[in-house]
Amino acid sequence: MVYKNIVVANTKGGVGKSTISFHILPHILKDLEFRVIEIDNNNNTTKYLQNSHLRERITSVNIEEGTSKLEELVVENMVSDEITIIDA
């Protein structure tokens, strides 16, 4: 079995979730197909990266939309080779 999802989650803010999700993991995975999903009501990281080369790989949803986005992800990952980084 191949795992294609990387979840970076914590209930506390300011612990480095977005740093890992948007800076460290993309650098490590740079030669692979990947995308980042940010589940957050303020989506600050996505706003800061609007002009970044990563912008086309980032999807932002609020917490209420997060559950349905994760359900979509399960189906999409069945047919895709893409790695998904979830920042929640």
Tab-separated table of C-alpha atoms in Angstrom:
chain	number	residue	atom	x	y	z
A	1	MET	CA	0.000	0.000	0.000
A	2	VAL	CA	1.244	3.465	-0.894
A	3	TYR	CA	0.300	6.384	1.329
A	4	LYS	CA	-0.245	9.574	-0.606
A	5	ASN	CA	-1.513	11.941	2.074
A	6	ILE	CA	0.587	13.907	4.521
A	7	VAL	CA	-1.428	15.585	7.283
A	8	VAL	CA	0.097	18.354	9.377
A	9	ALA	CA	-2.421	19.073	12.124
A	10	ASN	CA	-2.571	20.501	15.619
A	11	THR	CA	-5.308	22.273	17.559
A	12	LYS	CA	-2.893	24.966	18.730
A	13	GLY	CA	-1.913	27.834	16.495
A	14	GLY	CA	1.639	29.006	15.952
A	15	VAL	CA	3.328	25.610	16.165
A	16	GLY	CA	4.716	25.495	12.600
A	17	LYS	CA	1.991	23.629	10.673
A	18	SER	CA	1.998	26.035	7.746
A	19	THR	CA	5.787	26.339	7.734
A	20	ILE	CA	6.041	22.584	7.331
A	21	SER	CA	3.166	22.379	4.822
A	22	PHE	CA	4.082	25.307	2.574
A	23	HIS	CA	7.869	25.537	2.834
A	24	ILE	CA	9.588	22.380	4.064
A	25	LEU	CA	7.508	19.603	2.473
A	26	PRO	CA	7.250	21.285	-0.963
A	27	HIS	CA	11.038	21.591	-0.988
A	28	ILE	CA	11.419	17.898	-0.115
A	29	LEU	CA	8.779	16.847	-2.679
A	30	LYS	CA	9.885	19.267	-5.425
A	31	ASP	CA	10.464	16.497	-7.994
A	32	LEU	CA	7.084	14.845	-7.344
A	33	GLU	CA	3.510	15.765	-8.145
A	34	PHE	CA	1.896	17.229	-5.035
A	35	ARG	CA	-0.714	19.694	-3.882
A	36	VAL	CA	-1.408	21.464	-0.609
A	37	ILE	CA	-4.839	21.839	0.965
A	38	GLU	CA	-5.137	24.478	3.675
A	39	ILE	CA	-8.120	23.970	5.989
A	40	ASP	CA	-8.419	27.141	8.019
A	41	ASN	CA	-10.976	29.880	8.460
A	42	ASN	CA	-8.479	32.698	7.828
A	43	ASN	CA	-6.350	31.036	5.090
A	44	ASN	CA	-3.512	33.488	5.777
A	45	THR	CA	-0.758	31.350	4.264
A	46	THR	CA	-2.570	31.048	0.946
A	47	LYS	CA	-3.041	34.822	0.853
A	48	TYR	CA	0.699	35.353	1.384
A	49	LEU	CA	1.600	32.879	-1.367
A	50	GLN	CA	-0.693	34.298	-4.076
A	51	ASN	CA	2.285	35.275	-6.239
A	52	SER	CA	4.318	32.167	-5.427
A	53	HIS	CA	5.221	29.428	-7.896
A	54	LEU	CA	3.255	27.117	-5.551
A	55	ARG	CA	-0.015	29.020	-6.034
A	56	GLU	CA	-1.435	26.583	-8.611
A	57	ARG	CA	-0.807	23.688	-6.210
A	58	ILE	CA	-2.692	25.247	-3.254
A	59	THR	CA	-6.369	24.876	-2.401
A	60	SER	CA	-7.849	26.769	0.547
A	61	VAL	CA	-11.089	25.889	2.265
A	62	ASN	CA	-12.657	26.995	5.505
A	63	ILE	CA	-13.256	24.533	8.318
A	64	GLU	CA	-16.910	24.004	7.386
A	65	GLU	CA	-15.913	23.038	3.819
A	66	GLY	CA	-13.007	20.920	5.050
A	67	THR	CA	-15.000	17.736	5.588
A	68	SER	CA	-16.443	17.672	2.075
A	69	LYS	CA	-13.020	18.523	0.602
A	70	LEU	CA	-11.474	15.580	2.464
A	71	GLU	CA	-14.207	13.288	1.118
A	72	GLU	CA	-13.380	14.455	-2.432
A	73	LEU	CA	-9.724	13.840	-1.706
A	74	VAL	CA	-10.324	10.190	-0.823
A	75	VAL	CA	-11.971	9.583	-4.190
A	76	GLU	CA	-9.410	11.595	-6.175
A	77	ASN	CA	-6.467	9.798	-4.558
A	78	MET	CA	-7.777	6.444	-5.724
A	79	VAL	CA	-6.955	7.366	-9.326
A	80	SER	CA	-4.128	9.878	-8.907
A	81	ASP	CA	-0.405	9.534	-8.258
A	82	GLU	CA	-0.321	12.985	-6.668
A	83	ILE	CA	0.743	13.438	-3.042
A	84	THR	CA	-1.527	15.647	-0.960
A	85	ILE	CA	-0.289	17.760	1.956
A	86	ILE	CA	-3.112	18.772	4.298
A	87	ASP	CA	-2.499	21.759	6.579
A	88	ALA	CA	-5.245	21.740	9.223
